[in-house]
CSV table of C-alpha atoms in Angstrom, one decimal:
chain,number,residue,atom,x,y,z
K,3,MET,CA,-0.1,-0.3,-0.2
K,4,ALA,CA,1.0,3.7,-0.7
K,5,LEU,CA,0.3,6.9,1.0
K,6,SER,CA,-2.7,8.2,-0.1
K,7,LEU,CA,-4.0,11.8,0.8
K,8,TYR,CA,-6.8,13.9,0.1
K,9,ASP,CA,-6.6,16.6,-2.2
K,10,THR,CA,-8.9,19.3,-1.5
K,11,ALA,CA,-8.8,20.3,-5.1
K,12,ALA,CA,-9.7,17.1,-6.9
K,13,ARG,CA,-12.0,16.6,-3.9
K,14,LYS,CA,-10.8,13.1,-3.5
K,15,LYS,CA,-7.7,10.5,-1.9
K,16,THR,CA,-5.1,10.2,-4.4
K,17,THR,CA,-1.7,8.2,-3.9
K,18,PHE,CA,0.8,10.5,-3.5
K,19,VAL,CA,3.9,10.4,-5.8
K,20,PRO,CA,6.6,13.1,-5.3
K,21,LEU,CA,7.6,15.1,-8.3
K,22,ARG,CA,11.1,14.2,-7.4
K,23,PRO,CA,11.3,10.7,-6.2
K,24,GLY,CA,12.1,10.2,-2.4
K,25,ARG,CA,11.8,14.1,-1.7
K,26,ALA,CA,8.5,16.5,-1.1
K,27,GLY,CA,8.0,20.3,-0.8
K,28,ILE,CA,5.6,21.5,1.5
K,29,TYR,CA,4.2,24.8,2.0
K,30,THR,CA,2.1,25.8,5.1
K,31,CYS,CA,0.4,29.1,6.0
K,32,GLY,CA,2.0,30.3,9.3
K,33,PRO,CA,0.5,32.5,11.6
K,34,THR,CA,-0.2,36.2,11.7
K,35,VAL,CA,2.3,37.5,14.8
K,36,TYR,CA,-0.1,39.9,16.7
K,37,ARG,CA,-1.1,37.7,19.4
K,38,TYR,CA,-0.5,34.1,20.7
K,39,ALA,CA,-1.4,31.1,18.5
K,40,HIS,CA,-4.9,30.0,19.7
K,41,ILE,CA,-5.6,25.7,19.9
K,42,GLY,CA,-7.2,25.9,16.7
K,43,ASN,CA,-4.1,27.2,15.2
K,44,LEU,CA,-2.4,24.8,16.9
K,45,ARG,CA,-4.3,21.9,15.8
K,46,THR,CA,-4.0,23.1,11.8
K,47,TYR,CA,-0.1,23.4,12.5
K,48,LEU,CA,-0.1,20.1,13.7
K,49,LEU,CA,-1.4,18.6,10.4
K,50,THR,CA,2.1,20.0,9.1
K,51,ASP,CA,4.0,17.9,11.6
K,52,LEU,CA,2.2,14.6,11.1
K,53,LEU,CA,2.6,15.1,7.3
K,54,ILE,CA,6.4,15.7,7.8
K,55,ARG,CA,6.5,12.4,10.1
K,56,SER,CA,4.6,10.3,8.0
K,57,LEU,CA,6.5,11.3,4.9
K,58,ARG,CA,9.4,10.5,7.0
K,59,PHE,CA,7.9,7.2,8.3
K,60,GLU,CA,7.5,6.4,4.2
K,61,GLY,CA,11.1,6.8,3.6
K,62,ILE,CA,10.3,10.2,1.9
K,63,VAL,CA,12.4,13.4,2.7
K,64,PRO,CA,10.2,16.3,3.0
K,65,PHE,CA,11.0,19.9,2.7
K,66,ALA,CA,9.0,22.2,4.7
K,67,VAL,CA,8.0,26.1,4.5
K,68,GLN,CA,5.9,27.7,6.7
K,69,ASN,CA,5.8,31.7,6.7
K,70,ILE,CA,5.5,34.1,9.2
K,71,THR,CA,2.8,36.9,8.5
K,72,ASP,CA,4.7,39.8,10.3
K,73,MET,CA,2.4,42.4,8.3
K,74,GLY,CA,0.0,43.2,5.8
K,75,HIS,CA,-2.8,40.8,7.1
K,76,MET,CA,-6.4,42.0,6.9
K,77,HIS,CA,-9.6,40.8,5.3
K,78,GLU,CA,-10.3,41.8,1.7
K,79,GLU,CA,-13.6,43.2,2.3
K,80,ALA,CA,-12.5,45.7,5.1
K,81,LEU,CA,-9.6,47.3,3.5
K,82,ASP,CA,-11.1,50.6,4.0
K,83,ARG,CA,-12.5,49.9,7.7
K,84,VAL,CA,-9.6,47.4,9.6
K,85,GLU,CA,-5.7,48.4,10.0
K,86,ASP,CA,-3.2,45.8,9.6
K,87,LYS,CA,-3.6,43.1,12.4
K,88,VAL,CA,0.5,43.5,13.5
K,89,ILE,CA,0.1,47.3,13.3
K,90,ALA,CA,-3.1,47.6,15.3
K,91,ALA,CA,-1.5,45.3,18.0
K,92,ALA,CA,1.4,47.2,18.3
K,93,ARG,CA,-0.4,50.5,18.6
K,94,ALA,CA,-2.8,49.2,21.7
K,95,ALA,CA,0.7,47.9,23.5
K,96,GLY,CA,2.5,51.5,23.0
K,97,LYS,CA,4.9,49.2,20.8
K,98,THR,CA,6.1,49.3,16.7
K,99,GLY,CA,5.3,46.5,14.8
K,100,ARG,CA,8.6,45.2,14.5
K,101,GLU,CA,8.4,44.7,18.0
K,102,ILE,CA,5.0,43.2,18.7
K,103,ALA,CA,5.8,40.7,15.7
K,104,GLU,CA,9.2,39.5,17.2
K,105,TYR,CA,7.5,39.0,20.3
K,106,PHE,CA,4.7,36.6,19.2
K,107,THR,CA,7.1,34.9,16.7
K,108,GLU,CA,9.2,33.8,19.5
K,109,ALA,CA,5.8,33.0,21.4
K,110,PHE,CA,4.5,30.6,18.3
K,111,PHE,CA,8.0,28.8,18.4
K,112,ALA,CA,7.6,28.2,22.1
K,113,ASP,CA,4.1,26.7,21.5
K,114,CYS,CA,5.7,24.6,18.5
K,115,ARG,CA,8.2,23.2,21.0
K,116,ARG,CA,5.6,22.4,23.6
K,117,MET,CA,3.8,20.9,20.9
K,118,ASN,CA,6.4,18.6,20.0
K,119,PHE,CA,6.1,20.0,16.1
K,120,LEU,CA,9.0,19.1,13.9
K,121,PRO,CA,10.6,22.5,12.9
K,122,ALA,CA,9.9,23.8,9.2
K,123,ASP,CA,13.5,23.9,7.2
K,124,VAL,CA,12.5,27.6,6.4
K,125,TYR,CA,10.5,30.2,7.9
K,126,PRO,CA,10.4,33.1,5.7
K,127,ARG,CA,9.2,36.0,7.2
K,128,ALA,CA,6.3,38.0,5.0
K,129,SER,CA,8.1,41.9,5.4
K,130,ALA,CA,11.4,40.2,4.2
K,131,HIS,CA,10.2,39.1,0.6
K,132,VAL,CA,8.5,42.5,-0.3
K,133,PRO,CA,11.2,42.6,-3.5
K,134,GLU,CA,9.5,39.1,-4.7
K,135,MET,CA,6.0,40.2,-4.4
K,136,ILE,CA,6.4,43.3,-6.2
K,137,ALA,CA,7.8,41.2,-9.1
K,138,ILE,CA,4.9,39.1,-9.2
K,139,ALA,CA,2.7,42.2,-9.7
K,140,ARG,CA,5.1,43.8,-12.2
K,141,GLU,CA,4.7,40.2,-14.2
K,142,LEU,CA,1.3,40.2,-13.6
K,143,GLU,CA,0.8,43.3,-15.2
K,144,ARG,CA,2.8,42.6,-18.2
K,145,ARG,CA,0.5,39.7,-18.6
K,146,GLY,CA,-2.7,42.0,-18.6
K,147,ALA,CA,-3.5,39.8,-15.4
K,148,ALA,CA,-3.1,43.0,-13.2
K,149,TYR,CA,-4.7,46.7,-13.6
K,150,ARG,CA,-4.0,50.0,-11.3
K,151,GLU,CA,-6.7,52.1,-10.3
K,152,GLY,CA,-5.8,55.3,-8.4
K,153,ASP,CA,-3.0,54.4,-6.1
K,154,TYR,CA,-3.9,50.2,-5.9
K,155,VAL,CA,-2.8,47.7,-7.7
K,156,TYR,CA,-5.7,44.8,-8.6
K,157,PHE,CA,-5.5,41.2,-10.0
K,158,ASP,CA,-7.9,40.6,-12.5
K,159,VAL,CA,-9.7,37.3,-11.9
K,160,ALA,CA,-11.2,37.4,-15.0
K,161,ARG,CA,-7.7,36.6,-16.6
K,162,ALA,CA,-7.1,34.1,-14.2
K,163,LYS,CA,-5.5,30.5,-15.1
K,164,GLY,CA,-7.5,28.0,-12.6
K,165,TYR,CA,-10.1,30.3,-10.6
K,166,GLY,CA,-12.5,28.5,-8.7
K,167,GLU,CA,-10.6,25.1,-9.3
K,168,LEU,CA,-9.7,24.7,-5.3
K,169,SER,CA,-12.8,26.2,-3.8
K,170,GLY,CA,-15.5,25.8,-6.7
K,171,ALA,CA,-16.3,29.5,-6.4
K,172,ARG,CA,-17.6,31.1,-9.5
K,173,LEU,CA,-17.2,34.6,-10.7
K,174,GLY,CA,-20.3,36.9,-10.1
K,175,GLU,CA,-21.5,34.4,-7.7
K,176,GLY,CA,-21.2,33.8,-3.6
K,177,GLU,CA,-19.5,36.0,-1.0
K,178,ALA,CA,-16.8,38.3,-3.0
K,179,ALA,CA,-19.9,39.0,-5.2
K,180,GLU,CA,-22.4,40.3,-2.0
K,181,ARG,CA,-19.6,43.0,-1.1
K,182,THR,CA,-20.7,46.1,-3.3
K,183,ASP,CA,-21.3,47.9,-0.5
K,184,VAL,CA,-17.9,48.4,0.5
K,185,SER,CA,-16.5,51.6,-1.0
K,186,ILE,CA,-13.4,50.0,-2.0
K,187,HIS,CA,-14.6,47.5,-4.2
K,188,ARG,CA,-16.0,50.7,-6.6
K,189,ARG,CA,-12.7,50.9,-7.9
K,190,LYS,CA,-12.3,47.1,-9.0
K,191,ARG,CA,-13.7,45.8,-12.3
K,192,HIS,CA,-14.9,42.5,-10.5
K,193,PRO,CA,-15.8,42.2,-7.0
K,194,GLU,CA,-13.7,39.0,-6.6
K,195,ASP,CA,-10.5,40.8,-7.6
K,196,PHE,CA,-8.2,41.6,-5.1
K,197,THR,CA,-5.1,43.9,-4.0
K,198,LEU,CA,-1.8,43.2,-5.1
K,199,TRP,CA,-0.5,46.8,-3.8
K,200,LEU,CA,-2.0,49.4,-1.4
K,201,PRO,CA,-1.1,52.9,-1.1
K,202,ALA,CA,1.0,53.7,2.4
K,203,GLU,CA,-0.6,56.3,4.3
K,204,PRO,CA,2.4,58.8,5.5
K,205,GLY,CA,4.3,57.5,8.5
K,206,ARG,CA,2.9,53.9,7.9
K,207,GLU,CA,5.4,51.7,9.5
K,208,PHE,CA,5.5,48.8,7.3
K,209,SER,CA,6.2,50.4,3.5
K,210,TRP,CA,8.4,50.3,0.8
K,211,ASP,CA,8.7,52.0,-2.3
K,212,SER,CA,7.4,50.5,-5.7
K,213,PRO,CA,6.8,51.2,-9.3
K,214,TRP,CA,3.7,52.4,-8.4
K,215,GLY,CA,4.4,54.4,-5.3
K,216,ARG,CA,5.4,53.8,-2.0
K,217,GLY,CA,3.0,51.4,-0.1
K,218,TRP,CA,2.7,47.4,1.0
K,219,PRO,CA,1.8,44.3,-0.6
K,220,GLY,CA,-1.9,42.6,-0.1
K,221,TRP,CA,-2.1,39.5,1.6
K,222,HIS,CA,-2.9,36.8,-0.7
K,223,ILE,CA,0.5,37.9,-3.0
K,224,GLU,CA,2.3,37.4,0.2
K,225,CYS,CA,1.9,33.3,0.5
K,226,ALA,CA,2.5,33.0,-3.5
K,227,ALA,CA,5.6,34.8,-3.1
K,228,MET,CA,7.4,32.9,-0.5
K,229,ALA,CA,6.2,29.6,-1.6
K,230,LEU,CA,7.4,30.0,-5.1
K,231,LYS,CA,11.0,31.5,-4.1
K,232,TYR,CA,11.3,28.6,-1.9
K,233,LEU,CA,9.7,25.5,-3.2
K,234,GLY,CA,9.8,27.1,-7.3
K,235,ASP,CA,6.1,27.2,-9.6
K,236,ASP,CA,5.7,23.2,-8.9
K,237,PHE,CA,5.7,21.9,-5.6
K,238,ASP,CA,4.3,18.6,-3.6
K,239,ILE,CA,1.9,19.7,-1.0
K,240,HIS,CA,0.3,22.9,0.1
K,241,VAL,CA,-1.3,22.5,4.1
K,242,GLY,CA,-3.6,25.1,5.5
K,243,GLY,CA,-6.8,25.5,7.7
K,244,SER,CA,-10.3,25.1,5.7
K,245,ASP,CA,-10.8,28.7,7.0
K,246,LEU,CA,-8.3,29.7,4.4
K,247,ARG,CA,-9.5,27.5,1.7
K,248,PHE,CA,-11.7,30.6,0.2
K,249,PRO,CA,-10.5,33.3,-0.6
K,250,HIS,CA,-6.8,33.2,0.5
K,251,HIS,CA,-5.9,29.9,-1.2
K,252,GLU,CA,-7.8,30.2,-4.1
K,253,ASN,CA,-6.5,33.5,-4.7
K,254,SER,CA,-2.8,32.6,-4.2
K,255,ARG,CA,-3.3,29.6,-6.4
K,256,SER,CA,-4.9,31.4,-9.1
K,257,MET,CA,-2.2,34.3,-8.9
K,258,ALA,CA,0.9,32.2,-8.8
K,259,MET,CA,-0.3,30.0,-11.7
K,260,THR,CA,-1.2,33.1,-13.7
K,261,ALA,CA,2.5,35.0,-13.3
K,262,THR,CA,4.1,31.6,-14.0
K,263,ASP,CA,2.4,29.1,-15.9
K,264,GLY,CA,2.9,26.5,-13.3
K,265,ARG,CA,0.3,24.4,-11.6
K,266,PHE,CA,1.8,25.8,-8.0
K,267,ALA,CA,1.2,23.2,-5.3
K,268,GLY,CA,0.0,19.9,-6.9
K,269,LEU,CA,-1.8,18.8,-3.6
K,270,TRP,CA,-3.8,20.7,-1.2
K,271,MET,CA,-4.6,19.3,2.1
K,272,HIS,CA,-6.7,21.3,4.8
K,273,ALA,CA,-7.6,20.6,8.4
K,274,ALA,CA,-11.0,21.4,9.6
K,275,HIS,CA,-12.0,23.7,12.1
K,276,LEU,CA,-11.9,23.3,15.8
K,277,LEU,CA,-15.0,24.5,18.0
K,278,VAL,CA,-15.2,25.0,21.7
K,279,GLU,CA,-18.0,23.6,23.8
K,280,GLY,CA,-19.8,23.6,20.3
K,281,HIS,CA,-19.2,27.3,19.3
K,282,LYS,CA,-17.1,29.1,17.6
K,283,MET,CA,-13.9,30.8,19.0
K,284,SER,CA,-14.3,34.6,19.4
K,285,LYS,CA,-13.4,37.4,21.8
K,286,SER,CA,-17.1,37.8,22.6
K,287,MET,CA,-17.1,34.1,24.1
K,288,LYS,CA,-13.8,34.1,25.5
K,289,ASN,CA,-13.0,30.7,24.7
K,290,GLU,CA,-10.2,31.4,22.0
K,291,TYR,CA,-8.1,29.3,24.4
K,292,THR,CA,-4.2,29.5,23.9
K,293,LEU,CA,-1.6,26.7,25.4
K,294,ASP,CA,-1.1,28.7,28.5
K,295,ASP,CA,-5.0,28.6,29.1
K,296,LEU,CA,-4.7,24.9,29.2
K,297,SER,CA,-2.0,24.8,31.1
K,298,SER,CA,-3.4,27.0,33.7
K,299,ARG,CA,-6.3,24.5,34.3
K,300,GLY,CA,-3.8,21.2,34.3
K,301,VAL,CA,-3.4,20.0,30.5
K,302,ASP,CA,-0.4,19.2,29.4
K,303,PRO,CA,0.4,20.2,25.6
K,304,MET,CA,0.9,16.8,25.0
K,305,ASP,CA,-2.5,15.8,26.5
K,306,PHE,CA,-4.0,18.0,23.9
K,307,ARG,CA,-1.8,16.7,21.1
K,308,TYR,CA,-3.1,13.2,21.9
K,309,TYR,CA,-6.7,14.7,22.1
K,310,CYS,CA,-6.4,16.3,18.5
K,311,LEU,CA,-5.0,12.6,17.2
K,312,THR,CA,-8.3,11.0,18.1
K,313,LEU,CA,-9.8,12.8,15.5
K,314,HIS,CA,-8.8,12.8,11.8
K,315,TYR,CA,-7.8,15.9,10.3
K,316,ARG,CA,-10.5,16.5,8.1
K,317,THR,CA,-12.9,16.0,10.9
K,318,PRO,CA,-14.0,19.3,12.5
K,319,MET,CA,-13.0,18.8,16.2
K,320,ASN,CA,-15.3,19.9,19.3
K,321,PHE,CA,-13.2,20.7,22.3
K,322,THR,CA,-14.6,20.4,25.2
K,323,TRP,CA,-12.8,20.2,29.1
K,324,GLU,CA,-14.8,16.8,29.8
K,325,GLY,CA,-13.1,15.4,26.3
K,326,GLN,CA,-10.1,16.7,27.2
K,327,ALA,CA,-10.1,15.2,30.4
K,328,ALA,CA,-11.0,11.7,29.0
K,329,ALA,CA,-8.3,12.0,26.5
K,330,ALA,CA,-5.8,12.8,29.0
K,331,LYS,CA,-6.6,9.6,31.5
K,332,ALA,CA,-6.6,7.5,28.1
K,333,PHE,CA,-3.4,9.3,27.4
K,334,SER,CA,-1.9,8.4,30.8
K,335,ARG,CA,-3.2,4.9,30.7
K,336,LEU,CA,-1.3,4.1,27.6
K,337,LYS,CA,1.9,5.3,28.6
K,338,LYS,CA,1.8,3.0,31.8
K,339,ALA,CA,1.0,0.4,29.6
K,340,PHE,CA,4.2,1.0,27.8
K,341,SER,CA,6.2,1.8,31.1
K,342,GLY,CA,5.0,-1.3,32.9
K,343,SER,CA,6.0,-3.8,29.8
K,344,ALA,CA,9.8,-4.4,30.4
K,345,THR,CA,9.2,-7.9,31.9
K,346,ALA,CA,6.0,-9.1,29.7
K,347,ALA,CA,5.9,-11.9,28.3
K,348,GLY,CA,3.3,-13.1,25.5
K,349,PRO,CA,2.7,-13.5,21.5
K,350,GLY,CA,5.9,-12.5,19.4
K,351,GLN,CA,7.3,-11.1,16.2
K,352,GLU,CA,4.6,-12.7,14.0
K,353,ALA,CA,1.8,-10.5,16.6
K,354,ALA,CA,4.0,-7.8,16.5
K,355,ALA,CA,4.4,-7.8,12.4
K,356,GLY,CA,0.5,-7.8,12.3
K,357,PHE,CA,0.3,-4.3,14.8
K,358,ARG,CA,3.2,-3.4,12.8
K,359,ARG,CA,1.3,-4.0,9.3
K,360,LYS,CA,-2.2,-2.3,10.8
K,361,PHE,CA,-0.5,1.0,11.8
K,362,ARG,CA,1.4,1.5,8.6
K,363,GLU,CA,-2.0,1.2,6.7
K,364,SER,CA,-3.6,3.5,9.4
K,365,VAL,CA,-0.9,5.9,8.4
K,366,GLU,CA,-1.0,5.4,4.4
K,367,ASP,CA,-5.0,5.7,4.4
K,368,ASP,CA,-4.9,9.8,4.5
K,369,LEU,CA,-3.2,10.2,8.0
K,370,ASN,CA,-5.8,7.8,9.7
K,371,LEU,CA,-4.1,8.9,13.1
K,372,PRO,CA,-7.0,7.7,15.3
K,373,LYS,CA,-7.3,4.4,13.7
K,374,ALA,CA,-3.2,4.3,14.5
K,375,VAL,CA,-3.9,5.3,17.8
K,376,GLY,CA,-6.5,2.5,18.2
K,377,VAL,CA,-3.5,0.1,16.8
K,378,VAL,CA,-1.6,1.6,19.6
K,379,HIS,CA,-3.8,0.8,22.3
K,380,GLU,CA,-4.1,-2.7,21.0
K,381,ALA,CA,-0.5,-3.7,21.1
K,382,ALA,CA,-0.1,-2.2,24.3
K,383,HIS,CA,-2.7,-4.9,25.9
K,384,ALA,CA,-1.8,-7.4,23.7
K,385,GLY,CA,0.8,-9.0,26.3
K,386,LEU,CA,3.5,-8.4,23.9
K,387,PRO,CA,7.2,-9.0,25.3
K,388,GLY,CA,8.7,-5.6,26.3
K,389,ALA,CA,11.5,-5.8,24.4
K,390,ALA,CA,8.8,-6.1,21.3
K,391,LEU,CA,6.6,-3.6,22.3
K,392,ARG,CA,8.5,-1.1,23.3
K,393,GLU,CA,10.3,-1.5,19.9
K,394,LEU,CA,7.0,-1.0,18.3
K,395,ALA,CA,6.5,2.2,20.3
K,396,ALA,CA,9.9,4.1,19.3
K,397,GLU,CA,8.7,3.3,15.7
K,398,TRP,CA,5.4,4.7,15.7
K,399,ASP,CA,6.1,7.6,18.0
K,400,THR,CA,8.3,8.5,15.0
K,401,VAL,CA,5.0,9.6,13.4
K,402,LEU,CA,2.9,10.0,16.4
K,403,GLY,CA,5.0,12.2,18.8
K,404,LEU,CA,3.7,11.8,21.6
K,405,GLY,CA,6.8,10.4,23.6
K,406,LEU,CA,5.5,7.1,24.2
K,407,ILE,CA,8.5,6.1,26.2
K,408,PRO,CA,10.3,9.1,27.7
K,409,ALA,CA,13.8,9.2,27.3
K,410,ALA,CA,15.6,9.1,30.6
K,411,GLY,CA,18.2,12.1,30.8
K,412,ALA,CA,18.1,15.3,28.7
K,413,GLU,CA,15.3,16.5,26.5
K,414,THR,CA,15.8,18.1,23.2
K,415,GLY,CA,15.1,21.8,23.7
K,416,GLU,CA,15.2,25.0,21.0
K,417,ALA,CA,17.5,24.6,18.5
K,418,GLY,CA,18.7,21.5,19.0
K,419,GLU,CA,20.0,22.0,22.7
K,420,LYS,CA,20.1,19.6,25.0
K,421,VAL,CA,18.2,20.8,28.2
K,422,ALA,CA,18.1,19.0,31.6
K,423,GLY,CA,15.5,18.7,34.2
K,424,ASP,CA,14.5,21.9,35.9
K,425,ALA,CA,17.2,23.5,38.2
K,426,SER,CA,16.6,22.7,41.7
K,427,PHE,CA,18.9,25.5,42.7
K,428,LEU,CA,19.4,28.9,40.2
K,429,PRO,CA,22.4,31.3,40.8
K,430,ALA,CA,21.3,34.7,42.2
K,431,PRO,CA,22.0,36.5,39.0
K,432,VAL,CA,19.9,34.1,37.1
K,433,VAL,CA,17.2,34.3,39.5
K,434,GLU,CA,17.3,37.9,39.4
K,435,LEU,CA,17.3,38.1,35.4
K,436,VAL,CA,14.5,35.8,35.4
K,437,GLU,CA,12.6,38.2,37.9
K,438,ARG,CA,13.5,41.3,35.6
K,439,ARG,CA,12.0,39.3,32.5
K,440,GLU,CA,8.8,38.7,34.3
K,441,ALA,CA,8.3,42.0,35.1
K,442,ALA,CA,8.9,43.2,32.1
K,443,ARG,CA,6.3,40.6,30.3
K,444,LYS,CA,3.6,41.7,32.5
K,445,ALA,CA,4.1,45.5,31.5
K,446,ARG,CA,4.2,44.2,27.7
K,447,ASP,CA,7.5,45.4,27.4
K,448,PHE,CA,8.4,42.6,24.8
K,449,LYS,CA,11.7,44.2,23.7
K,450,GLU,CA,13.1,44.0,27.1
K,451,ALA,CA,11.8,40.5,27.5
K,452,ASP,CA,13.9,39.2,24.6
K,453,THR,CA,16.7,41.1,25.8
K,454,LEU,CA,16.8,39.5,29.1
K,455,ARG,CA,16.1,35.7,27.6
K,456,ASP,CA,18.9,36.4,25.6
K,457,LYS,CA,21.1,37.0,28.6
K,458,ILE,CA,19.2,34.3,30.6
K,459,ARG,CA,20.6,32.0,28.2
K,460,GLU,CA,24.0,33.4,28.0
K,461,THR,CA,24.4,32.1,32.0
K,462,GLY,CA,24.0,28.6,30.2
K,463,TYR,CA,20.1,28.7,31.6
K,464,ASP,CA,16.6,28.5,29.3
K,465,VAL,CA,13.5,29.9,30.6
K,466,VAL,CA,10.2,28.5,29.5
K,467,ASP,CA,6.9,30.0,29.8
K,468,GLU,CA,4.1,27.7,30.3
K,469,GLY,CA,0.8,28.6,32.2
K,470,SER,CA,-0.4,31.2,34.1
K,471,GLY,CA,2.2,30.7,36.9
K,472,PRO,CA,6.0,31.1,36.7
K,473,PRO,CA,8.1,30.3,33.8
K,474,ARG,CA,10.0,27.3,34.4
K,475,VAL,CA,13.8,27.3,34.1
K,476,LYS,CA,16.3,24.6,32.5
K,477,LYS,CA,19.7,24.3,32.7
K,478,ILE,CA,21.2,23.9,29.4
K,479,VAL,CA,23.6,20.9,28.9
K,480,GLY,CA,27.1,21.5,27.3
K,481,ARG,CA,26.7,25.3,26.7
K,482,GLY,CA,27.5,28.1,29.0
K,483,ASN,CA,28.4,26.8,32.9
K,484,GLY,CA,26.4,23.5,32.1
């Protein structure tokens, strides 16, 4: 059996055949770094992690690109009413947009480590790729697929290649066609047309010179530019949340195809929505939970990861505290079953081979991890010899990433550093730095907090923000005073 993945564009499962034998290029729409990632975001990023792990399990070497949107993200229908999310957050905090972006980028990476996500190979920032965006817009102009109205440059959807193939959207119908009451749309030839370049008001922090005057790029061109730069105009897989399927992914895809004549991504994967207690997450509902919110209620990030693995990535997830508690108990029982297996005796290699086959079949069936987790539970209670069971657990955990058999001693920390257990006694200078950093965080002085984190690391320790309580401080082995 070969790896089969559901392609949103084709609307069916398809056998995955890499463009280059043994290798796969992956692009994931990453975070807009103006706030902490909520658990719905993290469920989407978990899909990328599981895909990377599963490709490696199949003997395929992935090259993963996940962008950081550090400017320019706003909804198309509200361009004349709502500002850049990063700039808005900066104004509220009394900081610069770059300070906000750097702080929440670091927070995103910290969440990824806590969730045990394998890192991408490249994390391009949108603000560092504006020249590439300008080049795409100019090429679209040259091809007659972009036009200028005043100080704005628009993509002409009527001249697009492949528009509607991903989402089923049709020109003149649906959501975009109903937004004619928004003033900015009156400059367009068609309601579905979207901005490639916008004029910058005087003093705007994120703005660049261009052939059309000083301004900034539209959101949809950002992902297209970064994907094309690092993966080319024909790569393997594009990953994102189902909420981005239209208009963001539809627009990015059709724009890239029109500008290059390539197919852009060969396969599109989308993670389904996450609800909380049956409701969409929102500020008004006060249910946009982060990992810190979960930690404050005693939920370990690995318990949440396990909870996510009990549902297929294309199945909407309804997060409930009762469901999370049940998942944590099941995960605890599973880990105990493995830790207590050292002296177990029972059926040998033939039984292990059967479980191994069923696990692989589950993974290869569009990453059916709920079924794979079921196989793990079955094997854990099948009376296999301890050595055989632990061998299976180690193999399967390369896909699941759950830490089924915790390694003794040090664990892997940021940038591959080895981090020992929590320091029992901290030198006074380190304690002072930690306290100063905590005060800076509470005051939302992000720049100072980052500076103090660097100083802490220089002493041979690292600080990990978890939950609503004090941070954990760990000694770095093999560096500084370690």
